[in-house]
Each structure stands twice: as structure tokens, then as C-alpha cells.
Short mmCIF file of C-alpha atoms in Angstrom, two decimals:
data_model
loop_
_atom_site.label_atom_id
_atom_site.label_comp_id
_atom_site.label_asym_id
_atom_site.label_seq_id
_atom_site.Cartn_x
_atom_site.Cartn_y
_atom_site.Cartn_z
CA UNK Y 1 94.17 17.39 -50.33
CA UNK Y 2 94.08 17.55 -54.16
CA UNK Y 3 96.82 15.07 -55.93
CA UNK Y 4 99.09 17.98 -56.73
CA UNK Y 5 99.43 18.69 -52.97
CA UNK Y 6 99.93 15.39 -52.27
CA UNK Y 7 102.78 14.31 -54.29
CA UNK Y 8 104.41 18.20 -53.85
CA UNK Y 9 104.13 17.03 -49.60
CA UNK Y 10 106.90 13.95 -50.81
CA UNK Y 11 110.03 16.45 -51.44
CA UNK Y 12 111.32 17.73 -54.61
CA UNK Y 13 110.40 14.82 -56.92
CA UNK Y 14 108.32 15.43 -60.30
CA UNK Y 15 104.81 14.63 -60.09
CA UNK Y 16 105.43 11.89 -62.58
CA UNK Y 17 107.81 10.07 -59.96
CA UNK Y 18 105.09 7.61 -58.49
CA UNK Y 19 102.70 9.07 -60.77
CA UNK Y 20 99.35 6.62 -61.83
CA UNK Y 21 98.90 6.65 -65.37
CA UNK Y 22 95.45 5.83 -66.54
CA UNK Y 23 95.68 4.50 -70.57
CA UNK Y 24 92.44 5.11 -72.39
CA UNK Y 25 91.71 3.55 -75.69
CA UNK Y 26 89.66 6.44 -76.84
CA UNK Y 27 87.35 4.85 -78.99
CA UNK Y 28 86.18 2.05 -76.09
CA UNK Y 29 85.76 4.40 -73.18
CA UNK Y 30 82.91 6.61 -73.52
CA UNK Y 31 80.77 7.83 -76.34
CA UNK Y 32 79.85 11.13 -76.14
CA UNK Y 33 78.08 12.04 -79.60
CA UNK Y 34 76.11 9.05 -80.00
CA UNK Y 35 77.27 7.30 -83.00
CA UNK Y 36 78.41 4.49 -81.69
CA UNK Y 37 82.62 5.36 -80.40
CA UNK Y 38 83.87 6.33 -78.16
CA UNK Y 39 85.41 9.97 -78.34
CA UNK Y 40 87.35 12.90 -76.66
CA UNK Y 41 84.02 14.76 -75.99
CA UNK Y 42 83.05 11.09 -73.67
CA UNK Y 43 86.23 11.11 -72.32
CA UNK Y 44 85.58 14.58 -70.89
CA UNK Y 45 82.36 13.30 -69.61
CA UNK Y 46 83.73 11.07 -67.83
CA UNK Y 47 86.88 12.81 -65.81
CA UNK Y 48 84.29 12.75 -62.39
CA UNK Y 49 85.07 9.06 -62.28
CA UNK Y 50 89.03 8.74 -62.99
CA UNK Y 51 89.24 11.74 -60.12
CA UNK Y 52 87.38 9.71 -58.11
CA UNK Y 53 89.53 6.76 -59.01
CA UNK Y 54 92.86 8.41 -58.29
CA UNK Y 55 94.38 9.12 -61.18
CA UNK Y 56 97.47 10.97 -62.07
CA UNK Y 57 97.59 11.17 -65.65
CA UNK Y 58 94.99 10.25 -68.57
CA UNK Y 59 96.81 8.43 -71.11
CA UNK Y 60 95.10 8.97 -74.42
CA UNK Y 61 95.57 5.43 -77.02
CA UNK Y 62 94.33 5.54 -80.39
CA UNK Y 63 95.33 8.85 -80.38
CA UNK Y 64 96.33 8.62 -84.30
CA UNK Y 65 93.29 9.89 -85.89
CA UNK Y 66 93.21 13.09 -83.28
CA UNK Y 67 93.78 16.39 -84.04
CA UNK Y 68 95.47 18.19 -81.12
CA UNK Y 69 94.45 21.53 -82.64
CA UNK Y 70 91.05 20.90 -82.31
CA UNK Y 71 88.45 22.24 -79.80
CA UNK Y 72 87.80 18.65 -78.11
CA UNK Y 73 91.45 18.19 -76.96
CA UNK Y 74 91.64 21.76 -75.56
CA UNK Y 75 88.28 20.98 -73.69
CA UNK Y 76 89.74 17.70 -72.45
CA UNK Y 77 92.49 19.50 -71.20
CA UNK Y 78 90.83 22.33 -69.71
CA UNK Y 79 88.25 20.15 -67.82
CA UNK Y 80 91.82 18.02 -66.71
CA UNK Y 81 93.75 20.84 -65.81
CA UNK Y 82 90.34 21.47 -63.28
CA UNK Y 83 91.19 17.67 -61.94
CA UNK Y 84 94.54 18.23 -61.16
CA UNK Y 85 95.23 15.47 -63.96
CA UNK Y 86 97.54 15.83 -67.04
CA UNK Y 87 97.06 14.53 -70.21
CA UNK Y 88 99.53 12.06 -72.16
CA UNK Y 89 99.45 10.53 -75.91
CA UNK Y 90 100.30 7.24 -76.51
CA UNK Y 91 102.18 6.51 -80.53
CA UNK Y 92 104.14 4.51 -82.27
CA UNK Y 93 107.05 6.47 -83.78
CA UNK Y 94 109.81 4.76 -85.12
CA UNK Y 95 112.96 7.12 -84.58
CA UNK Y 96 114.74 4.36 -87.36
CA UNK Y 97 112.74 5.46 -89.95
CA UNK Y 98 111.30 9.27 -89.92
CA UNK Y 99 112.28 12.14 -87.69
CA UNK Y 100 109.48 12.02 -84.50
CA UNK Y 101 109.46 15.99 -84.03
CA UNK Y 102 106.32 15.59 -87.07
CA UNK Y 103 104.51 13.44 -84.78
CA UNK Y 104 105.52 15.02 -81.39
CA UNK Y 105 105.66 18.53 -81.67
CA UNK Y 106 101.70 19.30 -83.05
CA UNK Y 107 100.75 17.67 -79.71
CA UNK Y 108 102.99 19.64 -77.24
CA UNK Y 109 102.58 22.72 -78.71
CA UNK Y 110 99.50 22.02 -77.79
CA UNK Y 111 99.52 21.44 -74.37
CA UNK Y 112 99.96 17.53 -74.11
CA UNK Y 113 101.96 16.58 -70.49
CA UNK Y 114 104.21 14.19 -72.58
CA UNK Y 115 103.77 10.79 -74.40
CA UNK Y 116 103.59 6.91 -73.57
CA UNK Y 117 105.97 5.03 -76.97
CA UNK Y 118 105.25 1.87 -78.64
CA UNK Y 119 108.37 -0.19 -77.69
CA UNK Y 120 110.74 1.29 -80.40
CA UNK Y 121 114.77 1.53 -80.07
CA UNK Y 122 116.23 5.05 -79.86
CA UNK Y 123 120.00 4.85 -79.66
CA UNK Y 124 120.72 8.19 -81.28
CA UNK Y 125 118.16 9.65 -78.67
CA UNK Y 126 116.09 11.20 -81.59
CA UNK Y 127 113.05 11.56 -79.00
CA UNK Y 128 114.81 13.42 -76.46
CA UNK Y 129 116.80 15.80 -79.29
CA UNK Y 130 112.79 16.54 -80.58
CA UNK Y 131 111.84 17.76 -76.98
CA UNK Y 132 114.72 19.57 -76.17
CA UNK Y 133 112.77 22.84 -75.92
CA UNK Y 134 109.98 21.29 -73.73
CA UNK Y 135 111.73 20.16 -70.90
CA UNK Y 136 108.45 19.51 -68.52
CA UNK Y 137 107.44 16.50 -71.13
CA UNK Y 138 107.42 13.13 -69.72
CA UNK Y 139 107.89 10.30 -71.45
CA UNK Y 140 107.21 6.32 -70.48
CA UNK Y 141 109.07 4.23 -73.17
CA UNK Y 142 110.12 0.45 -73.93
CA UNK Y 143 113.67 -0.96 -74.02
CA UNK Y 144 117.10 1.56 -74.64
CA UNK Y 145 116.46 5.23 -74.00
CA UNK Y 146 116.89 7.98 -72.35
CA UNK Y 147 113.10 8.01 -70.71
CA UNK Y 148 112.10 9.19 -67.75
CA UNK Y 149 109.94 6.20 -67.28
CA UNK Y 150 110.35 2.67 -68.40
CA UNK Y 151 107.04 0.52 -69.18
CA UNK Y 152 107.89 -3.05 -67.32
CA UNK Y 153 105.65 -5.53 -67.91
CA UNK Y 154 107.59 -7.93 -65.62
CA UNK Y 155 104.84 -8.41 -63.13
CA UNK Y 156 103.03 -9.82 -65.68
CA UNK Y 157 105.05 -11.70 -67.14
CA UNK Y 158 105.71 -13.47 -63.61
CA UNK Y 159 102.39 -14.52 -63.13
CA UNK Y 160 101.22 -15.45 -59.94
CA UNK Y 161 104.16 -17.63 -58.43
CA UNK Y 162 105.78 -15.60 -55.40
CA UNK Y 163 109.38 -17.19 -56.16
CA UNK Y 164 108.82 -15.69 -59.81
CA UNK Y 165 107.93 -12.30 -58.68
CA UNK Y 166 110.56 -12.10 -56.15
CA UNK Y 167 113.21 -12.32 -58.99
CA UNK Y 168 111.55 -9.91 -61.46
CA UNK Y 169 111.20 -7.21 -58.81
CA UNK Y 170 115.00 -8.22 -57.93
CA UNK Y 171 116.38 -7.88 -61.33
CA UNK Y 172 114.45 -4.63 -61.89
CA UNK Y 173 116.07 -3.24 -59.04
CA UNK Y 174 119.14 -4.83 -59.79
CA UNK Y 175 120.24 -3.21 -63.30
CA UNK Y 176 120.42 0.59 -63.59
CA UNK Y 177 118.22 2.50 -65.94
CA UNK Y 178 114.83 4.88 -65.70
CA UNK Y 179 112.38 5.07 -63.01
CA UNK Y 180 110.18 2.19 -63.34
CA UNK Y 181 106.15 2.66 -64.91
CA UNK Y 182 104.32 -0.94 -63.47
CA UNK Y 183 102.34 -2.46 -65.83
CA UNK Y 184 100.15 -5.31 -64.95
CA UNK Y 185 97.44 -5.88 -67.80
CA UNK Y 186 98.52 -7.01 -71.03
CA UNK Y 187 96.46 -7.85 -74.29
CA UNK Y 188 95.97 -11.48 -73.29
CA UNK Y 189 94.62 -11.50 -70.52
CA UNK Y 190 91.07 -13.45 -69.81
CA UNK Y 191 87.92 -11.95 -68.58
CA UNK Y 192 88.12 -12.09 -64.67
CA UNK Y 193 84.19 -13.41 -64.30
CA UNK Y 194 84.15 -14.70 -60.88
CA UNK Y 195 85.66 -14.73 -57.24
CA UNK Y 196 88.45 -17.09 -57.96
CA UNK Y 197 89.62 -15.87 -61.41
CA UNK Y 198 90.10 -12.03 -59.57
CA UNK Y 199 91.70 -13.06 -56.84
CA UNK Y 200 95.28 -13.21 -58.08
CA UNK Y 201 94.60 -9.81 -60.05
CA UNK Y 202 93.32 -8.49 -56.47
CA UNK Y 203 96.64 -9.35 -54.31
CA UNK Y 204 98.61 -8.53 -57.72
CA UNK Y 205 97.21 -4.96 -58.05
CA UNK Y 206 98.64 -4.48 -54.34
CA UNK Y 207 102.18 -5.61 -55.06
CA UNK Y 208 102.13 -3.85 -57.96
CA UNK Y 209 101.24 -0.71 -55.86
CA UNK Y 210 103.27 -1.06 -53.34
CA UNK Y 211 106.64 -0.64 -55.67
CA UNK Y 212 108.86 2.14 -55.92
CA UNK Y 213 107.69 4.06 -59.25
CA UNK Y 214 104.90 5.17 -61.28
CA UNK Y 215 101.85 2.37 -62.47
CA UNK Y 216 100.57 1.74 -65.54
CA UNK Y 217 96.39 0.99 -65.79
CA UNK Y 218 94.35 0.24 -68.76
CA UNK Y 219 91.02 1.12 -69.04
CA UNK Y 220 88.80 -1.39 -67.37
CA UNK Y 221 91.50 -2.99 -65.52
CA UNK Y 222 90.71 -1.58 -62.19
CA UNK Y 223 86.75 -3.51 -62.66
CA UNK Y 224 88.84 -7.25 -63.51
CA UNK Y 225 88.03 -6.82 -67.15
CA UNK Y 226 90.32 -8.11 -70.33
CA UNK Y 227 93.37 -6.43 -70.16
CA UNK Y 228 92.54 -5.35 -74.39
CA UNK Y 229 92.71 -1.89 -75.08
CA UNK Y 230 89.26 -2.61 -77.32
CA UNK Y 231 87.09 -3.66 -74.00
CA UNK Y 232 84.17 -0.76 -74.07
CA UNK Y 233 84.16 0.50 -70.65
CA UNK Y 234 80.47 -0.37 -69.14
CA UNK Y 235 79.71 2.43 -66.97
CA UNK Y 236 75.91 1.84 -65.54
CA UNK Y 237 72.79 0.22 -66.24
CA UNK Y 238 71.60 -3.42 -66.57
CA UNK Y 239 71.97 -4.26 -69.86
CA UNK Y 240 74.71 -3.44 -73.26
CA UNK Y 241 76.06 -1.27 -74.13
CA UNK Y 242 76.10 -0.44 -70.04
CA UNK Y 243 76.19 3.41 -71.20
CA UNK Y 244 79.56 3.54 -72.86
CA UNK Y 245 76.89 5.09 -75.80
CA UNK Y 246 73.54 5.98 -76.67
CA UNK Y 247 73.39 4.86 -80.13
CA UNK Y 248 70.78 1.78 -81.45
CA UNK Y 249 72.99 -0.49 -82.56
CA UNK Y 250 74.38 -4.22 -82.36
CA UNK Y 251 76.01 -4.20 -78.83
CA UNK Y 252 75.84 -8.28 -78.94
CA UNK Y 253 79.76 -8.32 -78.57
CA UNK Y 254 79.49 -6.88 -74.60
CA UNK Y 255 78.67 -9.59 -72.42
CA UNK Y 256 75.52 -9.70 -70.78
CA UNK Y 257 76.71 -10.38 -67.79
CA UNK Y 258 79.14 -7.45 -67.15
CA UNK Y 259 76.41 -5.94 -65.68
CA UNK Y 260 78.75 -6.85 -62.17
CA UNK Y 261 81.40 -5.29 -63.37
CA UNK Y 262 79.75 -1.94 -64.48
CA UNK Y 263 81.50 0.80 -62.73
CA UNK Y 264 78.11 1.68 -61.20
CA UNK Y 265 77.59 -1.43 -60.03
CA UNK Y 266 81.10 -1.97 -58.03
CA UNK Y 267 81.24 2.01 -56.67
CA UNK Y 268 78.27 0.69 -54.50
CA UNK Y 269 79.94 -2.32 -53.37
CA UNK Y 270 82.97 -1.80 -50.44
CA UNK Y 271 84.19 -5.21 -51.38
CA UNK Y 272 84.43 -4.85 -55.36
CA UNK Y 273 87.75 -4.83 -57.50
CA UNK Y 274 87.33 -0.97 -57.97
CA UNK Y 275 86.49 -0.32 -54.38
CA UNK Y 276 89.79 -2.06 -53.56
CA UNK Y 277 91.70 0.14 -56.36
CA UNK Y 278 89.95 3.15 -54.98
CA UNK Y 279 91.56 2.40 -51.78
CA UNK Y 280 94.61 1.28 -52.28
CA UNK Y 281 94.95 4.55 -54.46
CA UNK Y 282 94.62 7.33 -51.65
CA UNK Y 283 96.45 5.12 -49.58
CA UNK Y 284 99.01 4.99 -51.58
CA UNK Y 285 99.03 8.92 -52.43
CA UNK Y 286 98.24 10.04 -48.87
CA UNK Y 287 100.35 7.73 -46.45
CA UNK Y 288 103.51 8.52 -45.49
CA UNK Y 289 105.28 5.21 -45.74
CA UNK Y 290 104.48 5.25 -49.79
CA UNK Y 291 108.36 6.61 -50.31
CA UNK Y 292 111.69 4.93 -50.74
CA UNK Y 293 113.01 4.30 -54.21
CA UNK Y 294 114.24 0.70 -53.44
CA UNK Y 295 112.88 -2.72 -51.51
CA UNK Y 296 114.60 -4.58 -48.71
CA UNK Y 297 113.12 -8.76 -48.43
CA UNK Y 298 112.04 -10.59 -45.78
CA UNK Y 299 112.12 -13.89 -44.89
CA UNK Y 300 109.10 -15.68 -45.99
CA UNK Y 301 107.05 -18.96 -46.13
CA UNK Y 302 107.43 -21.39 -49.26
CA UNK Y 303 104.82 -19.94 -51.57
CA UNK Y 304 105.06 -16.12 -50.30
CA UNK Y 305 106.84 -13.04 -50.03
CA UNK Y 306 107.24 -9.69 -48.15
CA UNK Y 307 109.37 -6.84 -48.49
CA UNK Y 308 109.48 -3.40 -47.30
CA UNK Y 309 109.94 0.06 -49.27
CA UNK Y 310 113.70 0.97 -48.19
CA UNK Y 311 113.78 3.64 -45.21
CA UNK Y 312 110.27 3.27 -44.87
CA UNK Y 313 107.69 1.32 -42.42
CA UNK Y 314 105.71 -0.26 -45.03
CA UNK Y 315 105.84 -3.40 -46.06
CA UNK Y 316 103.67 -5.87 -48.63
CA UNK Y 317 103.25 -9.50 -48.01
CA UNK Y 318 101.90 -11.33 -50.69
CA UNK Y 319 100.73 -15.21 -50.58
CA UNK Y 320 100.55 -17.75 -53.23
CA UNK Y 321 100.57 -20.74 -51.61
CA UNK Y 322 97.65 -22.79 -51.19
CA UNK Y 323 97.99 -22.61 -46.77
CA UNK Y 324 97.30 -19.58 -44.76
CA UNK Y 325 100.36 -18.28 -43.44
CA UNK Y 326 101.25 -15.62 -40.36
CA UNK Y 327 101.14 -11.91 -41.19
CA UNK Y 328 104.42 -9.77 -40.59
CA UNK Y 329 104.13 -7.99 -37.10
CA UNK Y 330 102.31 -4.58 -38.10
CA UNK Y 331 99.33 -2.46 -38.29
CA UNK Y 332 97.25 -3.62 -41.33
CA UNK Y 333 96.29 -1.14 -43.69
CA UNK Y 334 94.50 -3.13 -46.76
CA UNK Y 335 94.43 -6.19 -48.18
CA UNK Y 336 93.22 -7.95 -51.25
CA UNK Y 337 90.46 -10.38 -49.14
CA UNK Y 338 89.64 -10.29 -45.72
CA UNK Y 339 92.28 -11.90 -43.58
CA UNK Y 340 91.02 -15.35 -41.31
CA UNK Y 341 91.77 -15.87 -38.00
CA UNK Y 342 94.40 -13.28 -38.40
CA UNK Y 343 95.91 -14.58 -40.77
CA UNK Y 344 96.73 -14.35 -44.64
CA UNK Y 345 94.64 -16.46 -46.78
CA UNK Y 346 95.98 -18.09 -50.11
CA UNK Y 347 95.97 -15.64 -53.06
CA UNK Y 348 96.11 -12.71 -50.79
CA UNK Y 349 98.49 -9.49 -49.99
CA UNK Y 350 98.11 -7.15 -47.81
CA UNK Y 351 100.03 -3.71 -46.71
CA UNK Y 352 101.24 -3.21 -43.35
CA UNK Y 353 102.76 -0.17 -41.51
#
């Protein structure tokens, strides 16, 4: 079952509804001429792997310098279309200050699925008036506006503190307003270089998952690297620049010892950060308790939470604490480490049907 089958077996609801939105700072993804950065031509390249990795939507940042009328966007979007995947552009436009139609329109007319905004205030609703005549556009935005998706960062924000995420999902919930998009990765975040260090970002990436709405990746987040858009994706190989590009140069700045974290590397390990994406991914587009556009709670211990999608059997339980607790009664389907003696270990979720 391709992804477009999948989401059209949920009802009526766009595609963008739970959609997975995959951001890719064009420049640090894949090189595909050999000087050096990364560009459309890599990013076409490299479509096997983000259909492989579930995604929905290829969200393109650093789009500024790209010409949508050139022959390496209508590739990209060909070879997507192929996928099943759309294509988004992520900007900064400023309705306040000059009329976004400009900066919109070149890329729609050209066949762009819609557009990811830099956290700008649109009270007039200058955005929406520019798209009026595409009305299959999507677009994720920040703060007041009419979007079809807000980018929440709440998650993060949180941290990993299962009182703290219980009241950001809560007050999501609790104030009206667009679909949610679930971001967990922001620019700060520290290199994830051992077992410990991924384990919150592990049982995090399930919670986040397991919410009502679409998601929100950056490149490299789904191997526990840097949440920085500027992270050059290492795709294979034991040594920089881990064939992000073929060009002789100074690839000092990529850490020797990502060569664990190559996507290569963790595609042939069942346990890795990416395996556990991977799976958590189909799951998520293929079972049938993924619906419900709200969350019910259940009790919990100190240090942990659970909660179920409304009119739905699944539920996530996530623990923070530093004791193993009891699992909800149900059938396991994932969690973030293997569970012992049955039951769920510190830093852990897991999804249950």
C-alpha cells in the first residue's frame, strides 16, 4: 500500500491531516554535482531513502536562492510525484512589509504542494488572499493565521519531564486553532553521541507520533543528530564527508565518529534510532488505531504518563522516572527500548493497542 492509499483508507481527510513532513536544508543533504553543496539534483538522488523512511512531504529550506522555473525543481518533482511524496518550500515572508504573492506565486505556478513560514504575524490574512486561486496549497505557519497547520514546538520546549508534557499536550488541545504540525528538533539541540543521550529523543519521537496531527522532522533528526538545519546528512562510508559529496575538500567540521550514525550504518541495525523511526512510521500510517483528533489521560505513576487517541484503542505510555513502572493492559506494538521483565524501563514509551 503506497502512502496515498493509506491516508485516502482514513475517510475524507486531506493527505496533509497527519501528514509527515520531512524539512531539508538543501545545501546539507546531498551533493549531487560535486562541488562541495548540497543541491536539488542530490536531493533527487536521494528520494529512495525518505520513501523508505516514510515520508509524506519533502520540505525544501534554503529554498531562497532556487529557481522554481528551472529544470532541477521540475525533476525533483517529477521523481516525487513517482514517490507518492509532495514537495513544500520553506520562506520567510513578512506579510507587514511586502505583498507575499512575489514570493509565493513563482513557486506554485510551478507545481510546489504549498509552503512551511518563518513565524511571521498575518492578521489581514495576506497569505491566504495570495492563494486564493490555489486552493490545494497547504500551508504550516507560526502564531495568528489562518493555516492549515500550526508548527508547535511545545514538545520541545517541555523537555523530558512527563508532568511538563502532560500540560503542553493539554493546553494544545485545550485552545482552538489549526491542526497541529509536531515539531521536536530545534536549533539547539546537542549531538545525541551515545545510548544515554538518545534515549529521551527515542521515547520522545514516539509521543510525538502518537498525537493527533501532522509531524515536523529535520533532516538528520531521525539518525539522533543536532537538530541544526546546517548538519550535512552522512549517508555511507567510514570516513567524512560520509557521501553527502564527492568533492576534495576540508570535511574536518563532520565528526569522525558519525560514522554510527551514517544512514548506512543504522538501516543495517534493527535496534538503531532510524530503524525505530522506520517503524514507528508504517505503524503509524498503516494501523488502524492511528485516528482520533483528540487524547483522553490515564492515570499514571509519579514520573509518567499515558493517554489514548480519543475513540480509538491506542494508547502511548511514556516514562520519565528513574523506576520501572507497569505497562497499561494491551498488546504492545513498539517501544523506544526493549521492555524488562515486562515492564517499562526509565526513559522509555511504548504504543499499545
Amino acid at each position: 500500500m503506497r502512502r496515498a492509499d493509506a491516508h485516502a483508507g482514513r475517510g475524507e481527510q486531506p493527505w496533509w491531516w497527519d501528514a509527515v513532513c520531512y524539512q531539508v536544508d538543501v545545501g546539507s543533504f546531498a551533493d549531487g554535482d560535486g562541488d562541495g553543496v548540497g543541491d536539488l539534483a542530490g536531493l533527487t538522488g536521494r528520494l529512495g531513502y525518505l520513501d523508505l523512511l516514510g515520508v509524506d512531504a519533502v520540505v525544501l529550506a534554503g529554498a531562497a536562492g532556487l529557481d522554481p522555473s528551472a529544470a532541477p525543481f521540475a525533476e525533483l518533482l517529477g521523481e516525487a510525484r513517482k514517490a507518492s511524496m509532495r514537495v513544500m518550500v520553506s520562506l520567510d515572508v513578512d506579510p507587514a512589509r511586502s505583498d507575499p504573492g512575489p514570493v509565493l506565486l513563482p513557486w506554485v505556478e510551478h507545481g510546489a504542494d504549498g509552503f512551511h513560514l518563518a513565524p511571521r504575524p498575518d492578521p489581514a490574512g495576506a497569505i491566504v488572499a495570495a492563494l486564493a486561486g490555489y486552493p490545494d496549497r497547504v500551508v504550516i505557519g507560526s502564531g495568528p493565521g489562518d493555516w492549515h497547520l500550526s508548527f508547535n514546538l511545545d514538545l520541545a520546549v517541555a523537555g523530558f519531564d512527563a508532568e511538563r508534557v502532560r500540560k503542553a499536550i493539554t493546553d494544545v488541545f485545550a485552545s482552538p486553532g489549526s491542526r497541529q504540525a509536531w515539531a521536536m528538533a530545534s536549533r539547539d539541540t546537542e549531538q545525541c553521541r551515545d545510548d544515554a543521550a538518545l534515549t529521551p529523543v527515542r521515547a520522545m519521537a514516539l509521543v510525538q507520533l502518537a498525537l493527533p496531527g501532522a509531524v515536523c522532522l529535520r533532516h538528520g533528526e531521525e539518525l539522533g543528530l543536532p537538530g541544526t538545519q546546517r548538519v550535512r546528512m552522512p549517508w555511507e562510508g567510514d570516513r567524512p564527508p560520509f557521501g553527502f559529496s564527492t568533492a576534495e575538500a576540508d570535511w574536518s567540521s563532520i565528526p569522525a565518529d558519525w560514522v554510527t550514525f551514517t544512514a548506512e550504518a543504522q538501516l543495517e541495525d534493527a535496534t538503531s534510532t532510524l530503524s525505530l523511526y522506520r517503524h514507528a512510521l508504517e505503524t503509524r500510517r498503516r494501523h488502524p488505531a492511528f485516528t482520533g483528533d483528540d487524547v483522553e489521560w490515564f492515570g499514571a505513576p509519579d514520573g509518567c504518563l499515558a493517554f489514548r487517541r480519543t475513540g480509538t484503542t491506542l494508547i502511548c505510555a511514556l516514562n520519565t522516572s528513574p523506576d520501572r513502572v507497569p505497562l497499561p493492559p494491551g498488546e504492545v506494538l513498539l517501544t523506544s527500548r526493549p521492555l524488562e521483565s515486562g515492564e517499562l524501563p526509565p526513559g522509555t514509551a511504548a504504543w499499545l493497542v
